Amino acid sequence: MSPPSRRNEAAVDAEVREKIHLEILKRVGAYHANDHILLPSGQHATEYIDKTLVTAEPAFTEGLGGVIAKHFAQWPVDVVLSTGPGALILSHCVARAHPSRPTLLYGTKVQTGGKRKVTLPAEFRQLVRQGTKVLIVEDLVSTGNTIKLLIQLVEQQGGQVTGIGCLWRRTSKAEVAGKLVYSLVSRDFPTYPPEACPLCKKGVALNEDFVSRRERRKPASAEERSQVS
Ligand SMILES: [Zn+2]
């Protein structure tokens, strides 16, 4: 039997890695599959990833951050940069495990004149300057917009993006703004408007748990408040 080619080995590795990481995300309750799920957007799907729960289990997050750090270990990194609470927790774990012992910084998302932007807190600005090597870390990448904003931020400061690592990439393309995104899970899943949902057509019961959980977080409506008082 001939040995598998290097290319095949890499593909098998990525597949195995993805399976392991999906199991981890299932165990923390962040990933659900083989179901008929009502998404917060109103669409239906067979899978769901809950961004909030992705980093809820520190030991798992450390393990996942370690895998991303290992991938980028061969390149020197001065700064690990992220934005948003989930990505920040993950990026701490990546920075902790990277052999360059990079500094950990985070940007803040702001909305100015209808445009989204990521800015660095004033204390961090001098830490990203000409030639600073930056590793960008995200938890979930769907449109890639946040990564684009982070790249812009680094380049405006004169820094260089050494790499982009994330837990889950839902875009079909492996690149954002011409830069390769390394992801532990690269998986998109179809979502359907209710009227075109194949599971609805088969009469499968709809799981509304994820939406009602969000609804419960919302402040009570005036009507609800009047019922209480
Ligand atoms: Zn449906």
PDB file of C-alpha atoms and ligand atoms in Angstrom:
ATOM      1  CA  MET A   1       0.000   0.000   0.000  1.00  0.00           C
ATOM      2  CA  SER A   2       1.445   3.373  -0.921  1.00  0.00           C
ATOM      3  CA  PRO A   3       1.802   5.946   1.866  1.00  0.00           C
ATOM      4  CA  PRO A   4      -0.760   8.777   1.813  1.00  0.00           C
ATOM      5  CA  SER A   5       0.490  11.965   0.234  1.00  0.00           C
ATOM      6  CA  ARG A   6       1.359  14.963   2.369  1.00  0.00           C
ATOM      7  CA  ARG A   7      -1.657  16.774   1.030  1.00  0.00           C
ATOM      8  CA  ASN A   8      -3.976  13.965   2.115  1.00  0.00           C
ATOM      9  CA  GLU A   9      -2.387  13.855   5.548  1.00  0.00           C
ATOM     10  CA  ALA A  10      -2.982  17.591   5.983  1.00  0.00           C
ATOM     11  CA  ALA A  11      -6.614  17.198   4.938  1.00  0.00           C
ATOM     12  CA  VAL A  12      -7.105  14.275   7.349  1.00  0.00           C
ATOM     13  CA  ASP A  13      -5.440  16.272  10.148  1.00  0.00           C
ATOM     14  CA  ALA A  14      -7.769  19.225   9.556  1.00  0.00           C
ATOM     15  CA  GLU A  15     -10.774  16.887   9.543  1.00  0.00           C
ATOM     16  CA  VAL A  16      -9.760  15.162  12.779  1.00  0.00           C
ATOM     17  CA  ARG A  17      -8.974  18.524  14.394  1.00  0.00           C
ATOM     18  CA  GLU A  18     -12.388  19.845  13.400  1.00  0.00           C
ATOM     19  CA  LYS A  19     -14.183  16.779  14.838  1.00  0.00           C
ATOM     20  CA  ILE A  20     -12.344  17.102  18.149  1.00  0.00           C
ATOM     21  CA  HIS A  21     -13.115  20.792  18.395  1.00  0.00           C
ATOM     22  CA  LEU A  22     -16.779  20.324  17.512  1.00  0.00           C
ATOM     23  CA  GLU A  23     -17.006  17.738  20.325  1.00  0.00           C
ATOM     24  CA  ILE A  24     -15.422  20.229  22.745  1.00  0.00           C
ATOM     25  CA  LEU A  25     -17.892  22.940  21.703  1.00  0.00           C
ATOM     26  CA  LYS A  26     -20.758  20.441  22.132  1.00  0.00           C
ATOM     27  CA  ARG A  27     -19.578  19.643  25.648  1.00  0.00           C
ATOM     28  CA  VAL A  28     -19.625  23.300  26.700  1.00  0.00           C
ATOM     29  CA  GLY A  29     -23.114  23.591  25.217  1.00  0.00           C
ATOM     30  CA  ALA A  30     -22.026  26.082  22.541  1.00  0.00           C
ATOM     31  CA  TYR A  31     -22.650  23.819  19.546  1.00  0.00           C
ATOM     32  CA  HIS A  32     -25.816  21.939  18.711  1.00  0.00           C
ATOM     33  CA  ALA A  33     -26.343  19.660  15.734  1.00  0.00           C
ATOM     34  CA  ASN A  34     -28.930  17.236  14.307  1.00  0.00           C
ATOM     35  CA  ASP A  35     -31.800  19.389  15.451  1.00  0.00           C
ATOM     36  CA  HIS A  36     -34.412  21.718  13.988  1.00  0.00           C
ATOM     37  CA  ILE A  37     -33.526  25.055  15.494  1.00  0.00           C
ATOM     38  CA  LEU A  38     -35.153  28.478  15.446  1.00  0.00           C
ATOM     39  CA  LEU A  39     -32.296  30.989  15.173  1.00  0.00           C
ATOM     40  CA  PRO A  40     -32.458  34.465  16.739  1.00  0.00           C
ATOM     41  CA  SER A  41     -32.665  35.824  13.159  1.00  0.00           C
ATOM     42  CA  GLY A  42     -35.975  33.970  12.626  1.00  0.00           C
ATOM     43  CA  GLN A  43     -34.338  31.504  10.186  1.00  0.00           C
ATOM     44  CA  HIS A  44     -34.329  27.734  10.753  1.00  0.00           C
ATOM     45  CA  ALA A  45     -31.223  25.493  10.782  1.00  0.00           C
ATOM     46  CA  THR A  46     -30.065  22.012  11.791  1.00  0.00           C
ATOM     47  CA  GLU A  47     -27.020  23.385  13.662  1.00  0.00           C
ATOM     48  CA  TYR A  48     -26.393  26.268  16.028  1.00  0.00           C
ATOM     49  CA  ILE A  49     -23.310  27.859  17.539  1.00  0.00           C
ATOM     50  CA  ASP A  50     -23.809  30.060  20.596  1.00  0.00           C
ATOM     51  CA  LYS A  51     -21.031  32.663  20.627  1.00  0.00           C
ATOM     52  CA  THR A  52     -21.557  33.476  24.298  1.00  0.00           C
ATOM     53  CA  LEU A  53     -20.883  29.921  25.489  1.00  0.00           C
ATOM     54  CA  VAL A  54     -17.820  29.244  23.317  1.00  0.00           C
ATOM     55  CA  THR A  55     -15.350  30.416  25.967  1.00  0.00           C
ATOM     56  CA  ALA A  56     -17.358  29.485  29.089  1.00  0.00           C
ATOM     57  CA  GLU A  57     -15.070  26.619  30.133  1.00  0.00           C
ATOM     58  CA  PRO A  58     -11.554  27.929  30.945  1.00  0.00           C
ATOM     59  CA  ALA A  59      -9.744  24.612  30.571  1.00  0.00           C
ATOM     60  CA  PHE A  60     -11.224  24.067  27.114  1.00  0.00           C
ATOM     61  CA  THR A  61     -10.500  27.645  26.034  1.00  0.00           C
ATOM     62  CA  GLU A  62      -6.890  27.201  27.142  1.00  0.00           C
ATOM     63  CA  GLY A  63      -6.620  24.036  25.066  1.00  0.00           C
ATOM     64  CA  LEU A  64      -8.112  25.691  21.988  1.00  0.00           C
ATOM     65  CA  GLY A  65      -5.935  28.802  22.419  1.00  0.00           C
ATOM     66  CA  GLY A  66      -2.917  26.503  22.714  1.00  0.00           C
ATOM     67  CA  VAL A  67      -3.659  24.912  19.336  1.00  0.00           C
ATOM     68  CA  ILE A  68      -3.861  28.341  17.657  1.00  0.00           C
ATOM     69  CA  ALA A  69      -0.631  29.458  19.386  1.00  0.00           C
ATOM     70  CA  LYS A  70       1.134  26.281  18.233  1.00  0.00           C
ATOM     71  CA  HIS A  71       0.118  26.943  14.636  1.00  0.00           C
ATOM     72  CA  PHE A  72       1.697  30.417  14.790  1.00  0.00           C
ATOM     73  CA  ALA A  73       4.639  29.438  17.015  1.00  0.00           C
ATOM     74  CA  GLN A  74       7.085  29.490  14.094  1.00  0.00           C
ATOM     75  CA  TRP A  75       6.520  33.232  13.535  1.00  0.00           C
ATOM     76  CA  PRO A  76       7.587  35.938  15.994  1.00  0.00           C
ATOM     77  CA  VAL A  77       4.635  37.853  17.425  1.00  0.00           C
ATOM     78  CA  ASP A  78       4.863  41.102  19.441  1.00  0.00           C
ATOM     79  CA  VAL A  79       1.180  41.647  20.063  1.00  0.00           C
ATOM     80  CA  VAL A  80      -1.974  39.534  20.128  1.00  0.00           C
ATOM     81  CA  LEU A  81      -4.975  41.702  19.276  1.00  0.00           C
ATOM     82  CA  SER A  82      -8.708  41.045  19.469  1.00  0.00           C
ATOM     83  CA  THR A  83     -11.998  42.783  20.133  1.00  0.00           C
ATOM     84  CA  GLY A  84     -15.148  41.618  21.938  1.00  0.00           C
ATOM     85  CA  PRO A  85     -15.357  39.615  25.184  1.00  0.00           C
ATOM     86  CA  GLY A  86     -15.279  36.067  23.734  1.00  0.00           C
ATOM     87  CA  ALA A  87     -12.355  36.813  21.433  1.00  0.00           C
ATOM     88  CA  LEU A  88     -10.488  38.507  24.280  1.00  0.00           C
ATOM     89  CA  ILE A  89     -10.736  35.430  26.513  1.00  0.00           C
ATOM     90  CA  LEU A  90      -9.494  33.226  23.671  1.00  0.00           C
ATOM     91  CA  SER A  91      -6.735  35.678  22.721  1.00  0.00           C
ATOM     92  CA  HIS A  92      -5.431  35.669  26.306  1.00  0.00           C
ATOM     93  CA  CYS A  93      -5.017  31.896  26.014  1.00  0.00           C
ATOM     94  CA  VAL A  94      -3.276  32.236  22.627  1.00  0.00           C
ATOM     95  CA  ALA A  95      -0.895  34.939  23.924  1.00  0.00           C
ATOM     96  CA  ARG A  96      -0.125  32.883  27.040  1.00  0.00           C
ATOM     97  CA  ALA A  97       0.826  29.840  24.951  1.00  0.00           C
ATOM     98  CA  HIS A  98       2.835  31.593  22.200  1.00  0.00           C
ATOM     99  CA  PRO A  99       6.634  31.216  22.558  1.00  0.00           C
ATOM    100  CA  SER A 100       7.260  34.910  21.707  1.00  0.00           C
ATOM    101  CA  ARG A 101       5.445  35.901  24.922  1.00  0.00           C
ATOM    102  CA  PRO A 102       3.487  38.605  23.120  1.00  0.00           C
ATOM    103  CA  THR A 103       1.644  41.489  24.760  1.00  0.00           C
ATOM    104  CA  LEU A 104      -2.138  41.161  24.821  1.00  0.00           C
ATOM    105  CA  LEU A 105      -4.153  44.138  23.574  1.00  0.00           C
ATOM    106  CA  TYR A 106      -7.779  44.655  22.680  1.00  0.00           C
ATOM    107  CA  GLY A 107      -9.609  47.139  20.508  1.00  0.00           C
ATOM    108  CA  THR A 108     -13.001  48.650  21.227  1.00  0.00           C
ATOM    109  CA  LYS A 109     -15.809  48.584  18.680  1.00  0.00           C
ATOM    110  CA  VAL A 110     -17.319  52.009  18.073  1.00  0.00           C
ATOM    111  CA  GLN A 111     -19.961  53.387  15.757  1.00  0.00           C
ATOM    112  CA  THR A 112     -19.191  56.776  14.244  1.00  0.00           C
ATOM    113  CA  GLY A 113     -21.535  58.389  11.720  1.00  0.00           C
ATOM    114  CA  GLY A 114     -23.152  55.038  10.931  1.00  0.00           C
ATOM    115  CA  LYS A 115     -19.739  53.415  10.280  1.00  0.00           C
ATOM    116  CA  ARG A 116     -18.279  50.691  12.453  1.00  0.00           C
ATOM    117  CA  LYS A 117     -14.707  51.070  13.583  1.00  0.00           C
ATOM    118  CA  VAL A 118     -12.316  49.457  16.036  1.00  0.00           C
ATOM    119  CA  THR A 119     -10.113  51.794  18.056  1.00  0.00           C
ATOM    120  CA  LEU A 120      -7.342  51.131  20.546  1.00  0.00           C
ATOM    121  CA  PRO A 121      -7.624  52.533  24.070  1.00  0.00           C
ATOM    122  CA  ALA A 122      -5.122  55.445  24.357  1.00  0.00           C
ATOM    123  CA  GLU A 123      -2.866  53.440  26.712  1.00  0.00           C
ATOM    124  CA  PHE A 124      -2.387  50.749  24.042  1.00  0.00           C
ATOM    125  CA  ARG A 125      -1.726  53.002  21.042  1.00  0.00           C
ATOM    126  CA  GLN A 126       2.031  53.311  21.477  1.00  0.00           C
ATOM    127  CA  LEU A 127       2.310  49.522  21.765  1.00  0.00           C
ATOM    128  CA  VAL A 128       1.357  49.055  18.099  1.00  0.00           C
ATOM    129  CA  ARG A 129       3.801  51.071  15.999  1.00  0.00           C
ATOM    130  CA  GLN A 130       6.000  50.818  12.895  1.00  0.00           C
ATOM    131  CA  GLY A 131       6.980  47.178  12.377  1.00  0.00           C
ATOM    132  CA  THR A 132       5.046  45.693  15.324  1.00  0.00           C
ATOM    133  CA  LYS A 133       4.108  42.104  14.464  1.00  0.00           C
ATOM    134  CA  VAL A 134       0.483  41.481  15.316  1.00  0.00           C
ATOM    135  CA  LEU A 135      -1.465  38.236  15.539  1.00  0.00           C
ATOM    136  CA  ILE A 136      -5.218  38.865  15.272  1.00  0.00           C
ATOM    137  CA  VAL A 137      -7.510  36.487  17.173  1.00  0.00           C
ATOM    138  CA  GLU A 138     -11.267  36.114  16.738  1.00  0.00           C
ATOM    139  CA  ASP A 139     -13.737  33.625  18.188  1.00  0.00           C
ATOM    140  CA  LEU A 140     -16.310  33.312  15.392  1.00  0.00           C
ATOM    141  CA  VAL A 141     -15.795  34.725  11.920  1.00  0.00           C
ATOM    142  CA  SER A 142     -18.920  35.064   9.812  1.00  0.00           C
ATOM    143  CA  THR A 143     -18.737  38.082   7.502  1.00  0.00           C
ATOM    144  CA  GLY A 144     -15.089  38.834   8.281  1.00  0.00           C
ATOM    145  CA  ASN A 145     -15.936  42.500   8.899  1.00  0.00           C
ATOM    146  CA  THR A 146     -14.435  42.625  12.382  1.00  0.00           C
ATOM    147  CA  ILE A 147     -11.178  41.140  11.087  1.00  0.00           C
ATOM    148  CA  LYS A 148     -11.086  43.731   8.297  1.00  0.00           C
ATOM    149  CA  LEU A 149     -11.486  46.497  10.896  1.00  0.00           C
ATOM    150  CA  LEU A 150      -8.692  45.009  13.024  1.00  0.00           C
ATOM    151  CA  ILE A 151      -6.366  44.762  10.000  1.00  0.00           C
ATOM    152  CA  GLN A 152      -7.094  48.428   9.177  1.00  0.00           C
ATOM    153  CA  LEU A 153      -6.327  49.411  12.743  1.00  0.00           C
ATOM    154  CA  VAL A 154      -2.966  47.589  12.744  1.00  0.00           C
ATOM    155  CA  GLU A 155      -1.949  49.011   9.374  1.00  0.00           C
ATOM    156  CA  GLN A 156      -2.936  52.564  10.327  1.00  0.00           C
ATOM    157  CA  GLN A 157      -0.565  52.255  13.277  1.00  0.00           C
ATOM    158  CA  GLY A 158       2.222  51.026  10.962  1.00  0.00           C
ATOM    159  CA  GLY A 159       2.119  47.480  12.308  1.00  0.00           C
ATOM    160  CA  GLN A 160       2.185  44.201  10.346  1.00  0.00           C
ATOM    161  CA  VAL A 161      -0.438  41.482  10.560  1.00  0.00           C
ATOM    162  CA  THR A 162       1.557  38.242  11.025  1.00  0.00           C
ATOM    163  CA  GLY A 163      -1.480  36.031  11.119  1.00  0.00           C
ATOM    164  CA  ILE A 164      -5.176  35.646  11.868  1.00  0.00           C
ATOM    165  CA  GLY A 165      -6.442  32.819  14.040  1.00  0.00           C
ATOM    166  CA  CYS A 166      -9.984  31.934  14.997  1.00  0.00           C
ATOM    167  CA  LEU A 167     -12.023  29.213  16.580  1.00  0.00           C
ATOM    168  CA  TRP A 168     -14.702  28.957  13.913  1.00  0.00           C
ATOM    169  CA  ARG A 169     -14.855  30.337  10.402  1.00  0.00           C
ATOM    170  CA  ARG A 170     -18.303  30.417   8.831  1.00  0.00           C
ATOM    171  CA  THR A 171     -17.273  32.175   5.633  1.00  0.00           C
ATOM    172  CA  SER A 172     -16.823  30.000   2.550  1.00  0.00           C
ATOM    173  CA  LYS A 173     -13.520  31.736   1.755  1.00  0.00           C
ATOM    174  CA  ALA A 174     -10.422  31.004   3.834  1.00  0.00           C
ATOM    175  CA  GLU A 175      -9.159  34.563   3.250  1.00  0.00           C
ATOM    176  CA  VAL A 176     -10.257  37.914   4.632  1.00  0.00           C
ATOM    177  CA  ALA A 177      -8.885  41.053   2.913  1.00  0.00           C
ATOM    178  CA  GLY A 178      -6.343  38.862   1.095  1.00  0.00           C
ATOM    179  CA  LYS A 179      -5.030  37.295   4.303  1.00  0.00           C
ATOM    180  CA  LEU A 180      -5.402  33.630   5.221  1.00  0.00           C
ATOM    181  CA  VAL A 181      -7.480  32.885   8.311  1.00  0.00           C
ATOM    182  CA  TYR A 182      -6.408  29.832  10.331  1.00  0.00           C
ATOM    183  CA  SER A 183      -9.447  28.252  11.970  1.00  0.00           C
ATOM    184  CA  LEU A 184      -9.964  25.256  14.221  1.00  0.00           C
ATOM    185  CA  VAL A 185     -13.390  24.704  12.692  1.00  0.00           C
ATOM    186  CA  SER A 186     -14.202  25.801   9.133  1.00  0.00           C
ATOM    187  CA  ARG A 187     -17.826  25.105   8.720  1.00  0.00           C
ATOM    188  CA  ASP A 188     -20.844  26.868   7.395  1.00  0.00           C
ATOM    189  CA  PHE A 189     -24.326  25.417   7.618  1.00  0.00           C
ATOM    190  CA  PRO A 190     -27.431  26.319   5.664  1.00  0.00           C
ATOM    191  CA  THR A 191     -30.178  28.387   7.233  1.00  0.00           C
ATOM    192  CA  TYR A 192     -33.697  28.491   5.813  1.00  0.00           C
ATOM    193  CA  PRO A 193     -36.584  30.931   5.939  1.00  0.00           C
ATOM    194  CA  PRO A 194     -39.449  29.032   7.690  1.00  0.00           C
ATOM    195  CA  GLU A 195     -41.521  28.787   4.499  1.00  0.00           C
ATOM    196  CA  ALA A 196     -38.653  27.039   2.648  1.00  0.00           C
ATOM    197  CA  CYS A 197     -37.397  24.868   5.553  1.00  0.00           C
ATOM    198  CA  PRO A 198     -37.133  21.153   4.640  1.00  0.00           C
ATOM    199  CA  LEU A 199     -37.559  20.105   8.307  1.00  0.00           C
ATOM    200  CA  CYS A 200     -40.786  22.124   8.645  1.00  0.00           C
ATOM    201  CA  LYS A 201     -42.041  20.356   5.494  1.00  0.00           C
ATOM    202  CA  LYS A 202     -41.312  16.981   7.159  1.00  0.00           C
ATOM    203  CA  GLY A 203     -43.183  18.106  10.283  1.00  0.00           C
ATOM    204  CA  VAL A 204     -40.146  17.906  12.622  1.00  0.00           C
ATOM    205  CA  ALA A 205     -40.778  19.764  15.925  1.00  0.00           C
ATOM    206  CA  LEU A 206     -39.029  23.152  16.122  1.00  0.00           C
ATOM    207  CA  ASN A 207     -36.566  23.756  18.974  1.00  0.00           C
ATOM    208  CA  GLU A 208     -37.124  27.337  20.162  1.00  0.00           C
ATOM    209  CA  ASP A 209     -34.856  27.082  23.232  1.00  0.00           C
ATOM    210  CA  PHE A 210     -32.111  29.350  21.941  1.00  0.00           C
ATOM    211  CA  VAL A 211     -34.441  32.168  21.014  1.00  0.00           C
ATOM    212  CA  SER A 212     -36.522  32.008  24.183  1.00  0.00           C
ATOM    213  CA  ARG A 213     -33.301  32.074  26.231  1.00  0.00           C
ATOM    214  CA  ARG A 214     -32.441  35.385  24.538  1.00  0.00           C
ATOM    215  CA  GLU A 215     -35.951  36.704  24.934  1.00  0.00           C
ATOM    216  CA  ARG A 216     -35.764  36.077  28.684  1.00  0.00           C
ATOM    217  CA  ARG A 217     -32.661  38.272  28.870  1.00  0.00           C
ATOM    218  CA  LYS A 218     -34.576  41.235  27.423  1.00  0.00           C
ATOM    219  CA  PRO A 219     -36.036  43.755  29.869  1.00  0.00           C
ATOM    220  CA  ALA A 220     -39.722  43.131  30.572  1.00  0.00           C
ATOM    221  CA  SER A 221     -42.164  44.905  28.290  1.00  0.00           C
ATOM    222  CA  ALA A 222     -44.557  47.557  29.671  1.00  0.00           C
ATOM    223  CA  GLU A 223     -47.354  44.994  29.548  1.00  0.00           C
ATOM    224  CA  GLU A 224     -45.315  42.438  31.506  1.00  0.00           C
ATOM    225  CA  ARG A 225     -44.344  45.045  34.078  1.00  0.00           C
ATOM    226  CA  SER A 226     -47.976  46.074  34.564  1.00  0.00           C
ATOM    227  CA  GLN A 227     -48.858  42.417  35.244  1.00  0.00           C
ATOM    228  CA  VAL A 228     -46.232  42.305  38.005  1.00  0.00           C
ATOM    229  CA  SER A 229     -47.143  45.547  39.740  1.00  0.00           C
TER     230      SER A 229
HETATM  231 ZN    ZN B   1     -38.056  24.696   9.949  1.00  0.00          ZN
END
